[in-house]
Coordinates of C-alpha atoms in Angstrom, one line a residue:
X18 CA -17.0 -3.2 -73.1
X19 CA -14.4 -1.5 -71.0
X20 CA -16.7 1.4 -70.4
X21 CA -19.5 -0.9 -69.3
X22 CA -17.2 -2.7 -66.9
X23 CA -16.1 0.6 -65.5
X24 CA -19.6 1.8 -65.0
X25 CA -20.5 -1.4 -63.2
X26 CA -17.4 -1.0 -61.0
X27 CA -18.3 2.6 -60.2
X28 CA -21.9 1.7 -59.3
X29 CA -20.8 -1.2 -57.1
X30 CA -18.3 1.1 -55.4
X31 CA -21.0 3.7 -54.8
X32 CA -23.2 1.1 -53.2
X33 CA -20.3 -0.1 -51.1
X34 CA -19.6 3.4 -49.8
X35 CA -23.3 3.9 -49.0
X36 CA -23.5 0.6 -47.3
X37 CA -20.3 1.4 -45.3
X38 CA -21.6 4.8 -44.3
X39 CA -24.9 3.2 -43.2
X40 CA -22.9 0.6 -41.2
X41 CA -20.9 3.3 -39.5
X42 CA -24.1 5.3 -38.7
X43 CA -25.7 2.2 -37.2
X44 CA -22.6 1.4 -35.1
X45 CA -22.4 5.0 -33.8
X46 CA -26.1 5.1 -33.1
X47 CA -25.9 1.7 -31.4
X48 CA -22.9 2.7 -29.3
X49 CA -24.3 6.1 -28.3
X50 CA -27.9 5.0 -27.6
X51 CA -27.4 1.5 -26.4
X52 CA -23.7 0.7 -25.8
X53 CA -22.7 -1.4 -22.8
X54 CA -25.1 -2.0 -20.0
X55 CA -25.4 -4.3 -17.0
X56 CA -27.7 -7.2 -16.3
X57 CA -28.4 -8.6 -12.9
X58 CA -28.3 -12.4 -12.4
X59 CA -30.7 -12.8 -9.5
X60 CA -29.5 -16.3 -8.9
X61 CA -26.0 -15.3 -7.7
X62 CA -26.5 -11.6 -7.3
X63 CA -23.8 -10.7 -9.9
X64 CA -23.9 -7.8 -12.4
X65 CA -22.7 -8.8 -15.9
X66 CA -21.8 -6.5 -18.7
X67 CA -23.9 -7.0 -21.9
X68 CA -24.9 -5.3 -25.1
X69 CA -28.4 -4.0 -24.7
X70 CA -30.8 -5.8 -26.9
X71 CA -34.5 -6.5 -26.8
X72 CA -34.9 -8.7 -23.9
X73 CA -37.2 -9.5 -21.0
X74 CA -34.3 -9.2 -18.5
X75 CA -34.0 -5.6 -17.1
X76 CA -30.7 -3.9 -17.8
X77 CA -29.1 -0.9 -16.2
X78 CA -27.0 1.9 -17.8
X79 CA -24.1 1.7 -15.4
X80 CA -22.5 -0.9 -13.1
X81 CA -23.1 1.3 -10.1
X82 CA -26.8 1.4 -10.7
X83 CA -26.9 -2.3 -11.3
X84 CA -25.1 -3.0 -8.0
X85 CA -27.6 -0.8 -6.1
X86 CA -30.4 -3.1 -7.3
X87 CA -28.6 -6.5 -7.6
X88 CA -27.4 -8.9 -5.0
X89 CA -28.1 -9.3 -1.3
X90 CA -30.4 -6.5 0.0
X91 CA -28.5 -6.3 3.3
X92 CA -25.4 -5.1 1.6
X93 CA -26.6 -2.4 -0.8
X94 CA -23.0 -2.3 -2.2
X95 CA -21.9 -0.5 1.0
X96 CA -18.4 -0.5 2.4
X97 CA -18.0 -1.3 5.2
X98 CA -21.3 -3.1 5.4
X99 CA -23.5 -2.2 8.3
X100 CA -23.6 -4.2 11.5
X101 CA -27.3 -3.5 12.2
X102 CA -30.6 -3.9 10.4
X103 CA -31.1 -2.9 6.8
X104 CA -34.4 -2.8 4.8
X105 CA -34.7 -1.6 1.3
X106 CA -37.0 -1.7 -1.7
X107 CA -35.2 -2.5 -5.0
X108 CA -36.7 0.4 -6.9
X109 CA -34.7 3.3 -8.4
X110 CA -35.5 6.9 -7.8
X111 CA -33.9 9.8 -9.7
X112 CA -32.6 12.8 -7.8
X113 CA -32.0 16.3 -9.2
X114 CA -28.4 16.9 -8.1
X115 CA -29.0 20.7 -8.4
X116 CA -31.8 20.7 -5.8
X117 CA -30.4 19.1 -2.7
X118 CA -31.2 20.9 0.6
X119 CA -30.2 20.3 4.2
X120 CA -32.1 20.8 7.4
X121 CA -29.9 21.2 10.5
X122 CA -30.6 21.7 14.2
X123 CA -29.8 25.2 15.4
X124 CA -27.6 24.0 18.2
X125 CA -23.9 24.0 19.1
X126 CA -23.4 21.2 16.6
X127 CA -24.5 23.3 13.6
X128 CA -21.1 24.7 12.7
X129 CA -19.6 21.2 12.6
X130 CA -22.5 19.8 10.6
X131 CA -22.2 22.7 8.2
X132 CA -18.7 21.4 7.5
X133 CA -20.1 17.9 7.1
X134 CA -22.5 19.3 4.5
X135 CA -19.6 20.9 2.6
X136 CA -17.8 17.5 2.7
X137 CA -20.9 15.8 1.3
X138 CA -21.2 18.3 -1.6
X139 CA -17.6 18.0 -2.5
X140 CA -17.7 14.2 -2.7
X141 CA -21.0 13.7 -4.6
X142 CA -20.3 10.9 -7.1
X143 CA -21.2 13.0 -10.2
X144 CA -18.9 14.2 -13.0
X145 CA -21.0 17.1 -14.1
X146 CA -24.2 18.9 -13.2
X147 CA -27.0 19.9 -15.5
X148 CA -30.8 20.3 -15.1
X149 CA -32.3 16.9 -14.6
X150 CA -36.0 16.7 -15.6
X151 CA -38.5 14.2 -14.2
X152 CA -36.5 13.8 -11.0
X153 CA -37.1 14.4 -7.3
X154 CA -35.8 17.1 -5.1
X155 CA -33.9 15.8 -2.0
X156 CA -34.0 17.1 1.6
X157 CA -31.4 15.7 4.0
X158 CA -32.1 16.1 7.7
X159 CA -29.1 15.8 10.0
X160 CA -29.6 15.4 13.8
X161 CA -27.2 14.7 16.5
X162 CA -28.5 13.4 19.8
X163 CA -25.5 14.8 21.7
X164 CA -23.9 18.3 21.5
X165 CA -20.6 16.8 22.5
X166 CA -18.0 17.6 19.8
X167 CA -15.1 15.8 21.4
X168 CA -13.6 12.8 19.4
X169 CA -12.2 10.2 21.7
X170 CA -11.8 6.5 22.1
X171 CA -15.2 6.4 23.8
X172 CA -17.1 8.5 21.2
X173 CA -20.4 6.8 20.2
X174 CA -20.5 6.5 16.4
X175 CA -23.9 4.9 16.1
X176 CA -26.2 6.3 13.4
X177 CA -29.5 5.5 11.5
X178 CA -30.5 6.5 8.0
X179 CA -34.1 6.5 6.8
X180 CA -35.6 7.6 3.6
X181 CA -39.2 8.5 2.6
X182 CA -40.9 9.9 -0.5
X183 CA -43.8 12.3 -0.7
X184 CA -45.0 13.8 -4.0
X185 CA -41.8 15.1 -5.7
X186 CA -39.7 15.2 -2.5
X187 CA -37.2 12.6 -1.4
X188 CA -36.4 13.0 2.3
X189 CA -33.4 11.5 4.0
X190 CA -33.2 11.5 7.8
X191 CA -29.8 10.8 9.4
X192 CA -29.7 10.6 13.2
X193 CA -26.5 10.0 15.1
X194 CA -25.8 9.6 18.8
X195 CA -23.0 12.1 18.1
X196 CA -22.0 14.3 15.2
X197 CA -19.5 11.7 14.2
X198 CA -22.3 9.1 13.9
X199 CA -24.1 11.7 11.6
X200 CA -20.9 12.0 9.6
X201 CA -20.8 8.2 9.1
X202 CA -24.4 8.3 7.9
X203 CA -23.5 10.9 5.4
X204 CA -20.7 8.6 4.1
X205 CA -23.3 5.8 3.7
X206 CA -25.6 8.2 1.8
X207 CA -22.8 9.2 -0.6
X208 CA -22.4 5.5 -1.4
X209 CA -26.1 5.2 -2.1
X210 CA -26.1 8.0 -4.6
X211 CA -24.7 7.1 -8.0
X212 CA -24.7 9.0 -11.4
X213 CA -27.5 8.2 -13.9
X214 CA -27.1 9.4 -17.4
X215 CA -30.3 10.7 -19.2
X216 CA -29.1 11.9 -22.6
X217 CA -27.2 15.1 -21.9
X218 CA -28.5 15.2 -18.3
X219 CA -26.8 13.6 -15.3
X220 CA -29.1 12.7 -12.5
X221 CA -28.4 10.9 -9.3
X222 CA -29.9 7.5 -8.8
X223 CA -30.7 6.0 -5.4
X224 CA -33.0 3.4 -3.9
X225 CA -36.5 4.7 -3.3
X226 CA -36.8 3.3 0.2
X227 CA -33.9 2.5 2.6
X228 CA -33.5 2.1 6.3
X229 CA -30.1 1.5 7.9
X230 CA -29.1 1.1 11.5
X231 CA -25.3 0.9 12.0
X232 CA -22.5 1.1 14.5
X233 CA -18.9 -0.2 14.6
X234 CA -17.9 -3.3 16.4
X235 CA -14.5 -1.8 17.4
X236 CA -13.8 1.7 18.8
X237 CA -10.2 1.9 17.4
X238 CA -10.0 1.5 13.6
X239 CA -6.6 2.9 12.6
X240 CA -4.0 3.4 9.9
X241 CA -0.4 4.1 10.9
X242 CA 1.6 6.4 8.7
X243 CA 5.3 6.9 9.2
X244 CA 6.6 10.3 8.1
X245 CA 10.0 10.1 9.8
X246 CA 11.8 7.6 7.6
X247 CA 10.6 9.6 4.5
X248 CA 8.8 12.9 4.7
X249 CA 5.2 12.9 3.6
X250 CA 3.7 16.2 2.5
X251 CA 0.6 17.6 4.3
X252 CA -1.4 17.1 1.1
X253 CA -0.5 13.4 1.0
X254 CA -1.5 13.0 4.6
X255 CA -4.8 14.7 3.8
X256 CA -5.5 12.3 0.9
X257 CA -5.0 9.4 3.2
X258 CA -7.4 10.9 5.7
X259 CA -9.9 11.3 2.9
X260 CA -9.6 7.6 2.1
X261 CA -9.9 6.7 5.8
X262 CA -13.1 8.8 6.0
X263 CA -14.6 7.1 2.9
X264 CA -13.9 3.7 4.6
X265 CA -15.1 4.8 8.1
X266 CA -11.7 4.4 9.8
X267 CA -11.3 6.8 12.8
X268 CA -7.7 6.9 13.9
X269 CA -4.6 8.2 12.1
X270 CA -1.7 6.9 14.1
X271 CA 1.0 9.4 13.1
X272 CA 4.5 8.0 13.7
X273 CA 6.0 11.4 13.2
X274 CA 9.6 11.0 14.7
X275 CA 12.2 8.3 14.6
X276 CA 16.0 8.0 14.7
X277 CA 16.2 9.1 11.1
X278 CA 14.5 12.5 11.4
X279 CA 12.6 14.8 13.6
X280 CA 10.3 16.8 11.3
X281 CA 7.9 18.1 14.0
X282 CA 8.2 21.8 14.8
X283 CA 8.1 22.3 18.6
X284 CA 7.9 26.0 19.2
X285 CA 9.7 25.9 22.5
X286 CA 12.4 23.5 21.2
X287 CA 13.5 24.9 17.8
X288 CA 16.7 22.7 17.8
X289 CA 14.7 19.6 17.3
X290 CA 13.9 20.3 13.7
X291 CA 17.2 22.3 13.2
X292 CA 19.1 19.1 14.0
X293 CA 16.5 16.6 12.9
X294 CA 14.6 17.7 9.8
X295 CA 15.9 16.5 6.4
X296 CA 15.5 20.0 4.9
X297 CA 13.9 23.3 6.0
X298 CA 10.9 22.4 3.8
X299 CA 10.6 18.9 5.3
X300 CA 9.0 20.2 8.5
X301 CA 5.5 20.1 10.0
X302 CA 4.8 23.5 11.5
X303 CA 2.4 23.8 14.4
X304 CA -0.1 25.4 11.9
X305 CA 0.2 22.3 9.7
X306 CA -0.5 20.0 12.5
X307 CA -3.5 22.1 13.8
X308 CA -5.0 22.2 10.4
X309 CA -4.6 18.5 9.9
X310 CA -6.3 17.8 13.2
X311 CA -9.3 20.0 12.2
X312 CA -9.4 18.5 8.7
X313 CA -9.4 15.0 10.1
X314 CA -12.0 15.7 12.7
X315 CA -14.6 16.8 10.1
X316 CA -14.0 13.4 8.5
X317 CA -14.4 11.5 11.8
X318 CA -10.7 10.8 12.2
X319 CA -8.7 11.7 15.3
X320 CA -4.9 12.0 15.1
X321 CA -3.0 9.8 17.5
X322 CA 0.6 11.2 17.5
X323 CA 3.5 8.9 18.5
X324 CA 6.7 10.2 19.9
X325 CA 8.8 7.0 20.1
X326 CA 11.1 6.4 23.0
X327 CA 13.4 5.5 24.5
X328 CA 14.6 3.8 21.3
X329 CA 14.0 5.1 17.8
X330 CA 15.3 8.5 18.9
X331 CA 18.5 10.0 17.4
X332 CA 18.6 12.8 14.9
X333 CA 17.0 15.8 16.4
X334 CA 18.4 15.1 19.9
X335 CA 22.1 15.9 19.3
X336 CA 22.0 19.5 20.5
X337 CA 22.1 18.8 24.2
X338 CA 25.8 19.2 24.9
X339 CA 26.1 22.4 22.9
X340 CA 23.2 23.8 24.9
X341 CA 24.7 22.8 28.3
X342 CA 22.2 20.0 28.8
X343 CA 24.5 17.0 28.4
X344 CA 23.7 14.1 26.1
X345 CA 20.0 13.9 25.6
X346 CA 20.4 10.8 23.4
X347 CA 23.2 8.2 23.2
X348 CA 24.5 6.0 20.4
X349 CA 23.3 8.5 17.8
X350 CA 24.5 7.5 14.3
X351 CA 27.0 5.2 15.9
X352 CA 28.8 2.5 13.8
X353 CA 28.9 -0.4 13.3
X354 CA 25.1 0.1 13.7
X355 CA 24.4 -3.6 14.3
X356 CA 26.1 -3.3 17.7
X357 CA 23.9 -0.5 18.9
X358 CA 20.4 -0.7 17.3
X359 CA 18.0 -2.8 15.3
X360 CA 18.1 -0.5 12.2
X361 CA 20.4 2.4 11.2
X362 CA 20.8 5.1 12.2
X363 CA 21.1 4.3 15.9
X364 CA 19.9 6.4 18.8
X365 CA 18.3 6.0 22.2
X366 CA 17.2 8.6 24.8
X367 CA 19.5 8.9 27.8
X368 CA 17.7 7.8 30.9
X369 CA 20.7 8.9 33.1
X370 CA 20.3 12.6 32.1
X371 CA 17.6 14.5 34.1
X372 CA 17.6 17.3 31.5
X373 CA 16.3 14.8 28.9
X374 CA 13.1 14.5 30.9
X375 CA 12.8 18.3 31.1
X376 CA 13.1 18.5 27.3
X377 CA 10.4 15.8 27.0
X378 CA 8.1 17.8 29.2
X379 CA 8.5 20.8 26.9
X380 CA 7.9 18.7 23.9
X381 CA 4.7 17.1 25.3
X382 CA 3.5 20.6 26.2
X383 CA 4.0 21.8 22.7
X384 CA 2.2 18.8 21.3
X385 CA -0.7 19.4 23.6
X386 CA -1.2 22.8 22.0
X387 CA -1.2 21.3 18.5
X388 CA -3.2 18.1 19.2
X389 CA -5.8 18.6 22.0
X390 CA -5.7 15.7 24.4
X391 CA -8.2 13.1 23.3
X392 CA -7.5 10.9 26.3
X393 CA -4.9 8.7 24.6
X394 CA -1.2 9.2 23.6
X395 CA 1.4 6.9 22.0
X396 CA 4.9 6.7 23.5
X397 CA 6.3 3.9 21.2
X398 CA 8.5 1.8 23.5
X399 CA 9.5 -0.8 21.0
X400 CA 12.9 -2.3 20.1
X401 CA 14.9 -0.9 23.0
X402 CA 18.5 -2.1 22.4
X403 CA 20.1 -2.9 25.7
X404 CA 23.5 -3.1 24.1
X405 CA 23.4 0.6 23.4
X406 CA 22.9 1.5 27.1
X407 CA 25.4 -1.2 28.1
X408 CA 28.1 0.5 25.9
X409 CA 27.4 4.0 27.3
X410 CA 29.6 5.1 30.2
X411 CA 27.2 7.6 31.8
X412 CA 24.4 5.0 31.7
X413 CA 26.6 2.4 33.3
X414 CA 27.7 5.0 36.0
X415 CA 24.0 5.6 36.7
X416 CA 23.4 1.9 37.5
X417 CA 26.8 1.2 38.9
X418 CA 25.5 -0.1 42.2
X419 CA 23.4 -2.8 40.4
X420 CA 24.4 -5.9 38.6
X421 CA 24.5 -5.8 34.8
X422 CA 21.7 -8.2 34.3
X423 CA 18.7 -8.1 31.9
X424 CA 16.5 -7.3 34.9
X425 CA 18.6 -4.3 35.8
X426 CA 18.2 -2.9 32.3
X427 CA 14.4 -3.6 32.3
X428 CA 14.2 -1.7 35.6
X429 CA 16.0 1.2 33.9
X430 CA 13.7 1.0 30.9
X431 CA 10.7 1.0 33.2
X432 CA 12.1 4.0 35.2
X433 CA 12.4 5.9 31.9
X434 CA 8.8 5.0 31.1
X435 CA 7.5 6.1 34.5
X436 CA 9.3 9.4 34.4
X437 CA 8.2 10.1 30.9
X438 CA 4.6 9.6 31.9
X439 CA 5.1 11.8 34.9
X440 CA 6.4 14.7 32.8
X441 CA 3.6 14.1 30.3
X442 CA 1.0 14.5 33.0
X443 CA 2.7 17.6 34.2
X444 CA 2.7 19.1 30.7
X445 CA -1.0 18.5 30.0
X446 CA -2.2 19.1 33.6
X447 CA -3.9 15.7 34.3
X448 CA -3.0 12.1 34.9
X449 CA -6.0 10.5 33.1
X450 CA -4.6 10.0 29.6
X451 CA -4.2 6.4 28.5
X452 CA -0.7 5.6 27.3
X453 CA -0.2 3.3 24.4
X454 CA 3.1 1.3 23.9
X455 CA 4.1 -1.4 21.5
X456 CA 4.7 -5.0 22.7
X457 CA 8.3 -5.4 23.8
X458 CA 10.4 -7.2 26.5
X459 CA 8.7 -4.8 29.0
X460 CA 5.2 -6.1 28.1
X461 CA 5.9 -9.8 28.4
X462 CA 3.2 -11.4 30.6
X463 CA 5.7 -12.5 33.2
X464 CA 7.0 -9.0 33.9
X465 CA 4.4 -6.5 32.6
X466 CA 2.5 -6.2 35.9
X467 CA 5.7 -5.2 37.7
X468 CA 6.3 -2.3 35.3
X469 CA 3.2 -1.1 33.5
X470 CA -0.1 -0.7 35.4
X471 CA -3.1 -2.0 33.4
X472 CA -5.2 1.0 34.5
X473 CA -2.9 3.3 32.6
X474 CA -1.5 1.4 29.7
X475 CA -2.9 0.1 26.4
X476 CA -0.7 -2.4 24.6
X477 CA -0.4 -2.4 20.8
X478 CA 0.5 -5.9 19.7
X479 CA 2.5 -6.4 16.6
X480 CA 3.1 -10.1 16.8
X481 CA 2.4 -12.5 14.0
X482 CA -0.9 -14.3 13.6
X483 CA 0.6 -17.5 15.1
X484 CA 1.4 -15.7 18.4
X485 CA -2.2 -15.4 19.8
X486 CA -1.0 -16.7 23.2
X487 CA 0.6 -13.3 24.0
X488 CA -2.7 -11.4 23.3
X489 CA -4.6 -14.0 25.3
X490 CA -2.2 -13.6 28.3
X491 CA -2.4 -9.8 28.2
X492 CA -6.2 -9.9 28.1
X493 CA -6.3 -12.3 31.0
X494 CA -4.1 -10.0 33.0
X495 CA -6.6 -7.2 32.4
X496 CA -4.8 -5.1 29.8
X497 CA -6.6 -3.4 26.9
X498 CA -5.0 -4.2 23.5
X499 CA -4.9 -2.8 19.9
X500 CA -4.0 -5.4 17.4
X501 CA -1.6 -4.9 14.4
X502 CA -1.0 -8.4 13.2
X503 CA 2.6 -8.3 11.8
X504 CA 2.1 -10.9 9.1
X505 CA -1.2 -9.6 7.8
X506 CA -1.4 -5.9 8.5
X507 CA 2.1 -4.6 8.0
X508 CA 1.6 -3.0 4.6
X509 CA 5.3 -2.4 4.1
X510 CA 6.0 -6.1 3.9
X511 CA 6.8 -7.8 0.7
X512 CA 9.2 -5.1 -0.5
X513 CA 12.3 -5.8 1.6
X514 CA 14.1 -8.8 3.1
X515 CA 12.3 -12.1 3.4
X516 CA 8.9 -10.5 4.2
X517 CA 5.8 -11.4 2.2
X518 CA 3.3 -9.1 0.5
X519 CA -0.2 -9.4 1.9
X520 CA -2.9 -8.7 -0.7
X521 CA -6.3 -7.3 0.2
X522 CA -7.7 -10.8 0.7
X523 CA -5.1 -11.6 3.4
X524 CA -5.8 -8.2 5.0
X525 CA -9.5 -8.8 5.0
X526 CA -9.3 -12.4 6.3
X527 CA -7.3 -11.4 9.3
X528 CA -9.9 -12.2 11.9
X529 CA -9.8 -10.1 15.1
X530 CA -9.1 -11.9 18.3
X531 CA -12.7 -11.7 19.5
X532 CA -15.7 -9.7 18.4
X533 CA -17.2 -9.8 21.8
X534 CA -14.2 -9.3 24.0
X535 CA -14.2 -5.7 25.5
X536 CA -10.4 -5.8 26.1
X537 CA -9.8 -5.7 22.3
X538 CA -10.2 -2.0 21.5
X539 CA -9.6 -2.5 17.8
X540 CA -6.7 -2.6 15.4
X541 CA -4.4 -0.8 12.9
X542 CA -2.8 -1.5 9.6
X543 CA 0.7 -0.1 9.5
X544 CA 2.6 1.5 6.6
X545 CA 6.2 1.9 7.9
X546 CA 8.0 4.5 5.8
X547 CA 11.4 3.2 4.8
X548 CA 10.3 2.5 1.2
X549 CA 7.4 5.0 0.6
X550 CA 7.1 8.7 0.1
X551 CA 4.7 11.0 -1.7
X552 CA 5.3 9.2 -5.0
X553 CA 4.0 5.8 -3.9
X554 CA 2.5 5.7 -0.4
X555 CA -1.2 6.0 -1.6
X556 CA -0.9 2.9 -3.8
X557 CA 0.9 0.9 -1.2
X558 CA -1.8 1.7 1.4
X559 CA -5.0 1.8 -0.6
X560 CA -7.2 -0.1 -1.2
X561 CA -5.7 -2.7 1.1
X562 CA -6.3 -0.5 4.2
X563 CA -10.0 -0.4 3.3
X564 CA -10.1 -4.2 3.6
X565 CA -9.0 -3.8 7.3
X566 CA -11.6 -1.0 7.6
X567 CA -14.5 -3.5 7.1
X568 CA -12.8 -6.0 9.4
X569 CA -12.7 -3.4 12.1
X570 CA -16.1 -1.9 11.5
X571 CA -18.1 -5.1 11.0
X572 CA -15.8 -8.0 11.8
X573 CA -17.7 -10.2 9.3
X574 CA -18.0 -13.9 9.6
X575 CA -17.6 -14.3 5.8
X576 CA -14.3 -14.3 3.9
X577 CA -12.9 -11.9 1.2
X578 CA -14.5 -14.1 -1.5
X579 CA -18.0 -13.0 -0.4
X580 CA -16.9 -9.3 -0.2
X581 CA -14.9 -8.9 -3.4
X582 CA -17.7 -7.3 -5.5
X583 CA -18.3 -4.6 -2.9
X584 CA -14.6 -4.2 -2.4
X585 CA -13.9 -3.6 -6.1
X586 CA -16.7 -1.1 -6.1
X587 CA -15.2 0.7 -3.1
X588 CA -11.8 0.8 -4.8
X589 CA -13.5 2.6 -7.7
X590 CA -15.0 5.1 -5.3
X591 CA -11.5 5.9 -3.9
X592 CA -10.2 6.4 -7.4
X593 CA -13.0 8.8 -8.2
X594 CA -12.0 10.7 -5.1
X595 CA -8.6 11.2 -6.5
X596 CA -6.7 8.4 -4.7
X597 CA -3.9 6.8 -6.6
X598 CA -4.9 3.3 -5.4
X599 CA -3.3 0.0 -6.4
X600 CA -5.1 -2.0 -9.1
X601 CA -6.3 -5.3 -7.6
X602 CA -7.7 -7.0 -10.6
X603 CA -8.2 -6.3 -14.4
X604 CA -11.1 -3.9 -15.1
X605 CA -12.9 -6.6 -17.1
X606 CA -13.2 -8.6 -13.8
X607 CA -14.8 -5.6 -12.1
X608 CA -17.3 -5.3 -14.9
X609 CA -18.0 -9.0 -15.0
X610 CA -18.6 -10.1 -11.4
X611 CA -17.9 -13.7 -10.5
X612 CA -15.9 -14.4 -13.6
X613 CA -12.5 -14.0 -11.9
X614 CA -13.0 -15.7 -8.6
X615 CA -9.7 -17.6 -8.7
X616 CA -7.7 -14.7 -10.1
X617 CA -4.4 -14.3 -8.2

């Protein structure tokens, strides 16, 4: 009896093991062959993650493929979405990633476009490459209507993209009014090409027929990076430029010096970094700057360098007396700092010392060699602390025949500004460059016309959203403005003092002053550098800066709620390009659109 029971137990155990093995086999087969896929809800345009089963509803192997086909046809999951016309057929075509060829014009633009081709190949959204059967070859035609290679505030970035299919050849024609329009068209094409797994093969999937006409609403679409408070490596700056290019931003506003440090190597003024750099390795050489300028240009980004003054200038300027030039700056590192500046350490340029202007001219000349003049230069001009000059004997001697009133000090500040522009013009050899300054006491509507001619100056506003009257007044007076809304686009806020953190929705919903007003050149999001360095600046900036990128490219009438699916997709693109971006929502919400609309 015991033997019989044992045999029955063994037989049952064997059957259990066989059943378990079969179950594991089925699970592995199901997971490998079917696994997760995505289904399009044509009612709301959302892609939802499902387990593939026999169904009449089409499913797609990846979320990226689903989002090409699902949703509003005038978006195509692009970021920023185009401002012009879009037509497309919701039909997938597979591309052989190993057989992509380019046709370029044999003109002066060819070298630049060759670099754009290299950029395209390095950013193809594909993890591996293997022969892809039953797929089309792709030919990409790039054409610029202009041979002008200069990148300025007035550069035309318009482009069109059109596809066609003949036999086994998929043809993409990208035409730009300039090479920078062509570059933006390439960026759009990269977003339209997504991986498609076929067994061991990886193809590229795209829409069979697409036509896009696109151009930005605003000419100035910027990100400010501050590498003076904390040094940012050249590689970190490059990665931010990469993210800007992916988002079609076109201005890196480089706040490179401040009272804390002077890390910019000026070949004719070696004492600036000797006295001002944190370490001998925390320096941007002229070669570093030139290479960054070239790197950025291929990505459609121009570098707008800011040398702040007369305030925010301290360390790096202390060598004047030893060199027989007198005090180039005053109140440097003076304590108690609250009596001499807005933020420690203190320091302001010395408007009473003529040698200071000679040094400025040399500095501007060196910068001109590193950053070719693009017709615009930033001179800072914010947070001048009158109490510093009012406590400096040589400054008081300089204005001794005038009353010690606010107007006298504003006159002195304006004198500094006019002399600085004069030596800038002398250094670069022309007087046509537009000068950007921050809003300040000098730019108040009741005094600005006395001090700053509207033909020469662009005003960058950093007032809160509630202070639209200042922007209105400046525009009515005829000034061009760049908007950096302090309580929406200051990305350093929320980590110090009583400031608030602005999530991507707040950044996106910051409506520009007017889409149609020509006096608004554009805007910038700003990452001031007190609390960021190489370890965290990418995640503090991205993907929030990309929300501003669409605001500045398209200035959409809809809110962040309508854009969130495309935004989360774009964040995934940035991650795949190696950016350490901040997570905005759980991955489940990305994979199940519309299920987390009230999250956060």
